[in-house]
Short mmCIF file of C-alpha atoms in Angstrom, two decimals:
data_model
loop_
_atom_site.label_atom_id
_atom_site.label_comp_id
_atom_site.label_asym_id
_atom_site.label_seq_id
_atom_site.Cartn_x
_atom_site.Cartn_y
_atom_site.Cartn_z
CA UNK U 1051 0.00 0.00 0.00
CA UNK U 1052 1.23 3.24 -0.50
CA UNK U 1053 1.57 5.77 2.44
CA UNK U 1054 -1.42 7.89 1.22
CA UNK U 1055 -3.30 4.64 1.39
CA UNK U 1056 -2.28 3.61 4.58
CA UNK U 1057 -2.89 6.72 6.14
CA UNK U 1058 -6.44 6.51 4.90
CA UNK U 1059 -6.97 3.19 6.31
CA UNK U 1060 -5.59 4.39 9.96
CA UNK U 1061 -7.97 7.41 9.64
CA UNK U 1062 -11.01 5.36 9.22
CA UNK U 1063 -9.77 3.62 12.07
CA UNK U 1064 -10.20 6.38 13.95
CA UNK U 1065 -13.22 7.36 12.83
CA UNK U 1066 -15.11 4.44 13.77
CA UNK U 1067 -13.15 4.57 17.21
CA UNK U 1068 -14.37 8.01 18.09
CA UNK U 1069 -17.90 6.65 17.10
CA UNK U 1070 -17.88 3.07 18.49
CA UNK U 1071 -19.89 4.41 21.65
CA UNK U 1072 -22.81 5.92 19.65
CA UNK U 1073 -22.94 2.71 17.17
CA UNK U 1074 -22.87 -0.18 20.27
CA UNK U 1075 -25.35 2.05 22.11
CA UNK U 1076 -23.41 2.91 24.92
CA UNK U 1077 -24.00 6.58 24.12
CA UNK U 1078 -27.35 8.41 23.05
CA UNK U 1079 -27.09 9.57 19.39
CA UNK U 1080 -26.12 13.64 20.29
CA UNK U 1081 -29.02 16.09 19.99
CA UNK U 1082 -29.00 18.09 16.46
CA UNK U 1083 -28.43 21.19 18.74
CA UNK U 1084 -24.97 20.00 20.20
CA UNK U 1085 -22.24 21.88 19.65
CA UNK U 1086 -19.61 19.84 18.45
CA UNK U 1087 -15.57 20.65 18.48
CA UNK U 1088 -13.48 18.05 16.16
CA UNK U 1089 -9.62 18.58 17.54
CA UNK U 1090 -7.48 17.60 15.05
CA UNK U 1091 -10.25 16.63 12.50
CA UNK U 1092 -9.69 16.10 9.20
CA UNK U 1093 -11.77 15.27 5.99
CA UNK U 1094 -13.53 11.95 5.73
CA UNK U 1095 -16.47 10.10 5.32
CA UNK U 1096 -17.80 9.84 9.41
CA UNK U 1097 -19.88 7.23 9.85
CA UNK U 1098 -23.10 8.69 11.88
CA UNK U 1099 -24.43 12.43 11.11
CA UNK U 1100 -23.04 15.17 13.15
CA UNK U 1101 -25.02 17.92 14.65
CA UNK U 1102 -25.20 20.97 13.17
CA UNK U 1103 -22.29 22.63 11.84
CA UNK U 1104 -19.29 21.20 13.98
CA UNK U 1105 -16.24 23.24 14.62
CA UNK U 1106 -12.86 21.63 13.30
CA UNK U 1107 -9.43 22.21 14.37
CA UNK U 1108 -6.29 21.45 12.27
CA UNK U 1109 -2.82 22.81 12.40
CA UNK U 1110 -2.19 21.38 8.98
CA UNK U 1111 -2.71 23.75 6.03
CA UNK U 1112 -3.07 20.60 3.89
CA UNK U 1113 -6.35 19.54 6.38
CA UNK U 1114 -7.38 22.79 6.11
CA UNK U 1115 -7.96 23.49 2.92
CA UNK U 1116 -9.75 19.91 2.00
CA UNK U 1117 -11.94 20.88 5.09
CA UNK U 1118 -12.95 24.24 4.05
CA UNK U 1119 -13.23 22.82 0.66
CA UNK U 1120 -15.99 20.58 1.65
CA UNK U 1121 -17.68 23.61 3.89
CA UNK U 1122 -16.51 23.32 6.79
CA UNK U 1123 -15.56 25.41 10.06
CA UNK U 1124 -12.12 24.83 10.55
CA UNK U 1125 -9.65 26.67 13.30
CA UNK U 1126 -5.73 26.39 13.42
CA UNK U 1127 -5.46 27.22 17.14
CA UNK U 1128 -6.76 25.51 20.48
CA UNK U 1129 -8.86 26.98 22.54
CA UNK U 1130 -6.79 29.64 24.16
CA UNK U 1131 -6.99 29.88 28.42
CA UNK U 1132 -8.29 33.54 28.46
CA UNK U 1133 -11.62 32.52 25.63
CA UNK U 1134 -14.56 31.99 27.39
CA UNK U 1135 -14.88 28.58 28.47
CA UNK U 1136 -17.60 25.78 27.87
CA UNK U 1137 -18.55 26.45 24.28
CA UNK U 1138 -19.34 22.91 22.98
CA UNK U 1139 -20.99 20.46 24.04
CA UNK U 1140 -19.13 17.61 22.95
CA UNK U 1141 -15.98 17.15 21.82
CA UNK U 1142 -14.06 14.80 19.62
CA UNK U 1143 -10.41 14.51 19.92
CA UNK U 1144 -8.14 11.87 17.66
CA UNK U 1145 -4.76 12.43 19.68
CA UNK U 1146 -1.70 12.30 18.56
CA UNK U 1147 1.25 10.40 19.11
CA UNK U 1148 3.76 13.10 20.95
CA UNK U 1149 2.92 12.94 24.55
CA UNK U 1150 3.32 16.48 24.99
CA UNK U 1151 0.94 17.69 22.27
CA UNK U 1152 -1.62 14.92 22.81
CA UNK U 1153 -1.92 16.44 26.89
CA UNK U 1154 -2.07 19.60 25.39
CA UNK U 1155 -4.58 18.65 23.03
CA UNK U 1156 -6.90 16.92 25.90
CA UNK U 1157 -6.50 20.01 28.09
CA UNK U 1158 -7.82 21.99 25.01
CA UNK U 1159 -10.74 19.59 25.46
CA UNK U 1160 -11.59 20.12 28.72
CA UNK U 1161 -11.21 23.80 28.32
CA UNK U 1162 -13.89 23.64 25.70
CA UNK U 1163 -16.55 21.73 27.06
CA UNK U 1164 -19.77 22.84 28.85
CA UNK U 1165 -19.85 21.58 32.35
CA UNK U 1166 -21.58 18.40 31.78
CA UNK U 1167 -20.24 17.91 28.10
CA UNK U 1168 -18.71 14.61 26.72
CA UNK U 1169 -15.25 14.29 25.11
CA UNK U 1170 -14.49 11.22 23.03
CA UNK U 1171 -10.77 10.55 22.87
CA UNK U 1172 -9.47 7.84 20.43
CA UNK U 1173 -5.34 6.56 19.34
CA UNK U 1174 -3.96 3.72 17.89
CA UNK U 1175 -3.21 0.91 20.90
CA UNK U 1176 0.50 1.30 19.61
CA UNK U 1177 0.31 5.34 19.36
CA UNK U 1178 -0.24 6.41 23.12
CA UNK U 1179 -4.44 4.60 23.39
CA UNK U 1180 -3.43 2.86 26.39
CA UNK U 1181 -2.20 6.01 27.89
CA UNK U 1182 -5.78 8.09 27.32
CA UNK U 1183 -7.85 6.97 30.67
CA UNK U 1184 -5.49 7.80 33.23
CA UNK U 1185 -4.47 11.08 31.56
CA UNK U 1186 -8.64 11.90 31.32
CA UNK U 1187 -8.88 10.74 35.21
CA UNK U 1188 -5.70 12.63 36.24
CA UNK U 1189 -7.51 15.68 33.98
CA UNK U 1190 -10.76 15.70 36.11
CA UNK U 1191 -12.73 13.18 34.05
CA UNK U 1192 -15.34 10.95 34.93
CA UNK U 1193 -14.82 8.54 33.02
CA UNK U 1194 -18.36 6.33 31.14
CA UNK U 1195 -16.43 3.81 29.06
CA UNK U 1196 -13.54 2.57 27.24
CA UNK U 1197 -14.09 0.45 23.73
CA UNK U 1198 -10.76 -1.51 21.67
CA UNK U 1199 -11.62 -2.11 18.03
CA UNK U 1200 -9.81 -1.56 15.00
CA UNK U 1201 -6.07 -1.23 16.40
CA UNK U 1202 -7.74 1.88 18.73
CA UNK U 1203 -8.37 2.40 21.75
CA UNK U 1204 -11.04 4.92 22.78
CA UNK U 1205 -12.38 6.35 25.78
CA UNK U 1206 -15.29 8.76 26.43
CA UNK U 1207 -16.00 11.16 30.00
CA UNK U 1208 -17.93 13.75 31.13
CA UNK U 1209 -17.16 16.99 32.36
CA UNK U 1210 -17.73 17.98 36.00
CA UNK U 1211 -18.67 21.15 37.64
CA UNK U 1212 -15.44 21.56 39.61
CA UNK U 1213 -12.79 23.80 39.66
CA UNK U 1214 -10.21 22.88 36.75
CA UNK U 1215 -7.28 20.73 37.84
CA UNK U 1216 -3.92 22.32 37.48
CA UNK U 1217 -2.87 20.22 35.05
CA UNK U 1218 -5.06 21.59 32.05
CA UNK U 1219 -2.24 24.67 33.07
CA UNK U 1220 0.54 22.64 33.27
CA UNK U 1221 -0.14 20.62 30.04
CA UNK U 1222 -0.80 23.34 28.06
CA UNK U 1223 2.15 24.69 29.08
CA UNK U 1224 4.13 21.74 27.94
CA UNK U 1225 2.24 21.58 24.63
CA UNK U 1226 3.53 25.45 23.58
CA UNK U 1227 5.95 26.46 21.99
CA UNK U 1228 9.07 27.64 24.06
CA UNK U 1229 12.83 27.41 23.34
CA UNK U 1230 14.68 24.47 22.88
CA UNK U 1231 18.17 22.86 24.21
CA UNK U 1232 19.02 23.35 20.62
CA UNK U 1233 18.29 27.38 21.11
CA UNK U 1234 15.66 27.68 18.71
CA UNK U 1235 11.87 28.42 19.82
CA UNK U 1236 10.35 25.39 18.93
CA UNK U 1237 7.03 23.38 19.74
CA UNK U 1238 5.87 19.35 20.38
CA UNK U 1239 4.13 17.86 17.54
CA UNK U 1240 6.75 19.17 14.94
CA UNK U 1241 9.46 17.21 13.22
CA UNK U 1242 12.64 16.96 15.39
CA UNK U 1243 10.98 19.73 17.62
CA UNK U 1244 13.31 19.11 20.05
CA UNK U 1245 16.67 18.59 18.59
CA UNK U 1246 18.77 19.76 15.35
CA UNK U 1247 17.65 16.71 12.73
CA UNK U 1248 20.52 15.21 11.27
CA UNK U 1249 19.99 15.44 7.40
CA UNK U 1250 18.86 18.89 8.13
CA UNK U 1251 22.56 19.41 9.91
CA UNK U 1252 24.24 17.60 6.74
CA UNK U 1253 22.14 19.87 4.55
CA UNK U 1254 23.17 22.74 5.93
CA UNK U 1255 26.79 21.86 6.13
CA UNK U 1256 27.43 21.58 2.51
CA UNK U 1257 25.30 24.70 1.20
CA UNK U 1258 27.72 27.24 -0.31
CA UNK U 1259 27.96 30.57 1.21
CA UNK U 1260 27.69 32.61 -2.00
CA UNK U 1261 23.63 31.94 -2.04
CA UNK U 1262 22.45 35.54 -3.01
CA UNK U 1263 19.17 36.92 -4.26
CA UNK U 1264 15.30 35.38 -3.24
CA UNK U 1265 14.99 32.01 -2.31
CA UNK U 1266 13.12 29.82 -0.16
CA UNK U 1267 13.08 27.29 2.45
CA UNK U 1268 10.49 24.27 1.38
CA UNK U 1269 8.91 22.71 4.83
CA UNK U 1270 10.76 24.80 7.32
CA UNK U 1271 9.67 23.47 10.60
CA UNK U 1272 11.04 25.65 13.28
CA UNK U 1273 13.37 27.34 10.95
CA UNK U 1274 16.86 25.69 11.40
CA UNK U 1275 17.86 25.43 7.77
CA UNK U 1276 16.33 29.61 7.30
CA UNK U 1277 18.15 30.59 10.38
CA UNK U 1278 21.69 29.00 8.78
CA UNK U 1279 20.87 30.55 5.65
CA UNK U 1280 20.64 33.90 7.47
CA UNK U 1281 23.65 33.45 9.30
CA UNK U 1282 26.00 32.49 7.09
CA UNK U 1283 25.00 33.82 3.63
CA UNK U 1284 25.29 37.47 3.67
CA UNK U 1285 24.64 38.22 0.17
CA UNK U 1286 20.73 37.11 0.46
CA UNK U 1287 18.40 39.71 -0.35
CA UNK U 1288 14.70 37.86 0.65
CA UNK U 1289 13.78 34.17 2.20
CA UNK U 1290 10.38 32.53 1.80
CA UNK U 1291 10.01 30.07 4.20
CA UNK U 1292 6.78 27.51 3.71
CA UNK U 1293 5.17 24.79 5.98
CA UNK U 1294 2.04 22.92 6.56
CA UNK U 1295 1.82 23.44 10.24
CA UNK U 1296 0.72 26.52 11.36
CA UNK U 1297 3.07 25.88 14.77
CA UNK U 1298 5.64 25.62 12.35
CA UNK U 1299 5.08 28.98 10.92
CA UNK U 1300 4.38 30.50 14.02
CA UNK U 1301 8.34 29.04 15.57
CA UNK U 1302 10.44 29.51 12.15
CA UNK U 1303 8.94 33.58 12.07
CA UNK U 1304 10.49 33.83 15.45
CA UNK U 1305 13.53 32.38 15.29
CA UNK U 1306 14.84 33.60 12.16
CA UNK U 1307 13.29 36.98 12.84
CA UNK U 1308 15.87 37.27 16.22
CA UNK U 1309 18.70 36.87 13.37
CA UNK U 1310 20.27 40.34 12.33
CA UNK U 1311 20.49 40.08 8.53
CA UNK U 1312 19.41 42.88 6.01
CA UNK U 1313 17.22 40.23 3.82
CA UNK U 1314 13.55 40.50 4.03
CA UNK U 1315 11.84 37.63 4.67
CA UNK U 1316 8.72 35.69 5.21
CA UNK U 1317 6.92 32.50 6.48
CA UNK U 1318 4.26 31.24 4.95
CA UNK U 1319 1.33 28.27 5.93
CA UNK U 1320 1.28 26.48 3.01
CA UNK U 1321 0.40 23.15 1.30
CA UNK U 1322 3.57 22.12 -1.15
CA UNK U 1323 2.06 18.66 -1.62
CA UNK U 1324 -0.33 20.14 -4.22
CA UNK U 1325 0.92 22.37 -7.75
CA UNK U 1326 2.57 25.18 -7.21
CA UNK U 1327 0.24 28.21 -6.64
CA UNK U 1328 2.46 30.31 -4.81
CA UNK U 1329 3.58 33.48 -6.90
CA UNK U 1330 7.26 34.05 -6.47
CA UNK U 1331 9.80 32.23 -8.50
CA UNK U 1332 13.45 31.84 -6.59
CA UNK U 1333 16.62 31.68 -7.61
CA UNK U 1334 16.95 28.90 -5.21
CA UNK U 1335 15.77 26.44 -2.86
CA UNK U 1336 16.55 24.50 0.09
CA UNK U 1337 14.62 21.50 1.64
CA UNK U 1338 14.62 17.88 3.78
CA UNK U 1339 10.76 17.15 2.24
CA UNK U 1340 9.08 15.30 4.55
CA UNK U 1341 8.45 11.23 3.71
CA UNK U 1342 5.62 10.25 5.77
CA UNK U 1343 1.69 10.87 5.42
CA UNK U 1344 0.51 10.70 9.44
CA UNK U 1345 2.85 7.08 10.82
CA UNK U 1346 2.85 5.68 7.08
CA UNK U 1347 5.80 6.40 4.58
CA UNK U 1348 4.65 8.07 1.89
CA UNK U 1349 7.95 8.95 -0.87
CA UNK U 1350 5.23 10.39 -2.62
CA UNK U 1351 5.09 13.11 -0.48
CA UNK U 1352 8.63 14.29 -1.41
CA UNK U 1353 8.55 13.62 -4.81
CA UNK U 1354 5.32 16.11 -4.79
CA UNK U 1355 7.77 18.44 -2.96
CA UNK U 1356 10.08 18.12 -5.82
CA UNK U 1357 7.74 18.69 -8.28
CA UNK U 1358 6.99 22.20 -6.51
CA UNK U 1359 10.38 23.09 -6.25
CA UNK U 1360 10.62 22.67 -10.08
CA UNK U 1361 7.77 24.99 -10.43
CA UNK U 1362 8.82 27.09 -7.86
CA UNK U 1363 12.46 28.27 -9.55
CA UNK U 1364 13.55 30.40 -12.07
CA UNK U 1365 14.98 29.09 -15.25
CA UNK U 1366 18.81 28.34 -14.05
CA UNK U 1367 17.78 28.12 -10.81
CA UNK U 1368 19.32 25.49 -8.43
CA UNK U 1369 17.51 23.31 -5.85
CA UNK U 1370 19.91 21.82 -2.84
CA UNK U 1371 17.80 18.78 -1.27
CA UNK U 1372 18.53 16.10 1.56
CA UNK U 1373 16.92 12.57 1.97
CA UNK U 1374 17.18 9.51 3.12
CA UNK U 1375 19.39 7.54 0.78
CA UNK U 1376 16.45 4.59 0.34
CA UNK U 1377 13.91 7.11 -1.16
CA UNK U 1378 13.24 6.81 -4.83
CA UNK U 1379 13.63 10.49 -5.55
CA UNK U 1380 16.57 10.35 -8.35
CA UNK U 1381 13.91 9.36 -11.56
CA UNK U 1382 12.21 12.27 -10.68
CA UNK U 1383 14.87 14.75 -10.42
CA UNK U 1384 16.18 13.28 -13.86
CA UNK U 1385 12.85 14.21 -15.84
CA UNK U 1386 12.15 17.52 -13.70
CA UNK U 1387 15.67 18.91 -13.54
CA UNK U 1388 17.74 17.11 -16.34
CA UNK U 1389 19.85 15.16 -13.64
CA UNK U 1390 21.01 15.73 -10.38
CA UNK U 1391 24.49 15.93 -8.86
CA UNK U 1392 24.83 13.73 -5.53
CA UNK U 1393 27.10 15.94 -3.64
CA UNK U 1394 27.39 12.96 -0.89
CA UNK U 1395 25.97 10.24 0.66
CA UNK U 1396 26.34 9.84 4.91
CA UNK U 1397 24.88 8.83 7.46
CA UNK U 1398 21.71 7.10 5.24
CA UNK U 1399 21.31 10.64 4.14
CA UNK U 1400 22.21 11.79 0.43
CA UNK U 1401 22.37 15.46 -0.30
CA UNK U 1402 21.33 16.35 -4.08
CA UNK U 1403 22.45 19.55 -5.96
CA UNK U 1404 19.82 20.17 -9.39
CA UNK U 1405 19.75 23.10 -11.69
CA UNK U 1406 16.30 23.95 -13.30
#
């Protein structure tokens, strides 16, 4: 299967997790007034009706735009601790894997929910589902029920009318973005958020330090790759850095905007899996595309990256990429770019150089 495919699978996984109670009967079908939050939500076919016009949050610009595509509500932010509290009355949440972000995520729940609201929590068994009742107990739960079917675990509570524990604080806290031990302002949930990833560290050791002109930064993350740029390429005169995760956007704006440089620059929440829409054509471009779709692999996903960067440059214009050395990626740079030079292989990384 390809990672695309997989993915799919998992998500309809989920999807009948989070529903399981209201199939077996262990819930009452929701009234068509509920207001419904969907954390992390994405497009899908769901297998009962929701109420009215549910509320869907996604940090991913990808998510995003298939949602709002389709008509719905979509957010890129949890519910902040100062917004009035207890606006829906039920609330779905398929957490993710990073312990961090999924506690931040469940205290996002909490914070949203009428006193008296339900929150439906659902993982993979393997992915932190055996971990989602005590964190909902230690969170001020009462708990109704826990269901295992298809790889997930899930696990549905109410909401009591008692003063908030102090961990919706502290796990919100934990789930923000702060600086890192590798001094950047980073954020759980994001690739390597914590550490300096080591193709990206490769990458950046064997760009030249004559880069000059406009150029870009293809799935920035936190910014390490646009902050060495910055720092060690004087002659720059504008960076345009693009991710899918709105955290990202939000950490990579702040860390290379604490870098004293004369370029201008700018970060941008953007899809690259999709054809190049983007306006500005660059005399060059950096990346480490991301390989996996959710858990799955999916080369796909860099070889769509590739195909953007193609679009992306100016005529002469020369793409510097890193990957692991098992991804099919060289075909495609052949046909897009007319070849590509391997500058090195190390580590099971390779490091491509490719003139448009």
């Amino acid at each position: 299967k390809t990672g695309y495919e997989e993915t799919a699978m998992a998500l309809a996984d989920l999807t009948e997790a989070l529903f399981a109670p209201f199939r077996a009967g262990d819930l009452p079908p929701p009234a068509p007034s509920a207001r419904v939050l969907i954390l992390y939500g994405y497009e899908g076919i769901w297998p009962a009706p929701l109420p009215a016009d549910p509320v869907y949050h996604s940090f991913s610009r990808r998510e995003t735009d298939r949602l709002r595509t389709a008509g719905r509500t979509v957010r890129a932010t949890f519910p902040e601790a100062g917004a009035p509290p207890g606006l829906f009355d039920l609330v779905f949440l398929s957490a993710p894997r990073q312990t961090h972000e999924a506690r931040a995520a469940l205290a996002a729940a909490c914070r949203a929910l009428v006193p008296g609201g339900l929150v439906l929590a659902a993982a993979p068994k393997t992915a932190g589902g055996m971990r989602l009742k005590g964190w909902m107990e230690e969170a001020g739960l009462h708990i109704l029920g826990t269901d295992s079917r298809a790889h997930c675990r899930t696990v549905w509570a109410r909401k009591e009318a008692l003063p908030a524990p102090e961990c919706w604080n502290l796990w919100r806290e934990e789930g923000a973005p702060r600086p890192g031990p590798h001094g950047f302002v980073s954020c759980p949930g994001l690739f390597g958020w914590d550490r300096v990833d080591v193709g990206s560290a490769l990458l950046a050791g064997a760009l030249p330090a004559d880069l000059t002109g406009t150029g870009a930064d293809f799935g920035c993350g936190y910014g390490y790759l646009s902050a060495h740029i910055l720092k060690t390429c004087p002659s720059v005169q504008a960076l345009h850095a693009f991710d899918d995760d709105a955290r990202a956007v939000s950490c990579c704006a702040q860390n290379i905007s604490a870098i004293s440089h004369p370029a201008t620059h700018e970060v941008h929440w953007a899809d690259l899996s999709v054809p190049w829409a983007h306006g500005p054509r660059f005399e060059w471009i950096v990346m480490n595309p991301p390989f996996h779709e959710g858990a799955a692999s999916d080369p796909g996903l860099g070889q769509r990256f590739i195909a953007a960067a193609a679009a992306a440059l100016k005529t002469g214009g020369k793409l510097w990429m890193v990957a692991n050395a098992h991804l099919p990626y060289g075909p495609l740079l052949a046909v897009l770019f007319g070849g590509a030079v391997e500058v090195f292989e190390s580590s099971g990384f390779r490091i491509y150089r490719a003139r448009r």
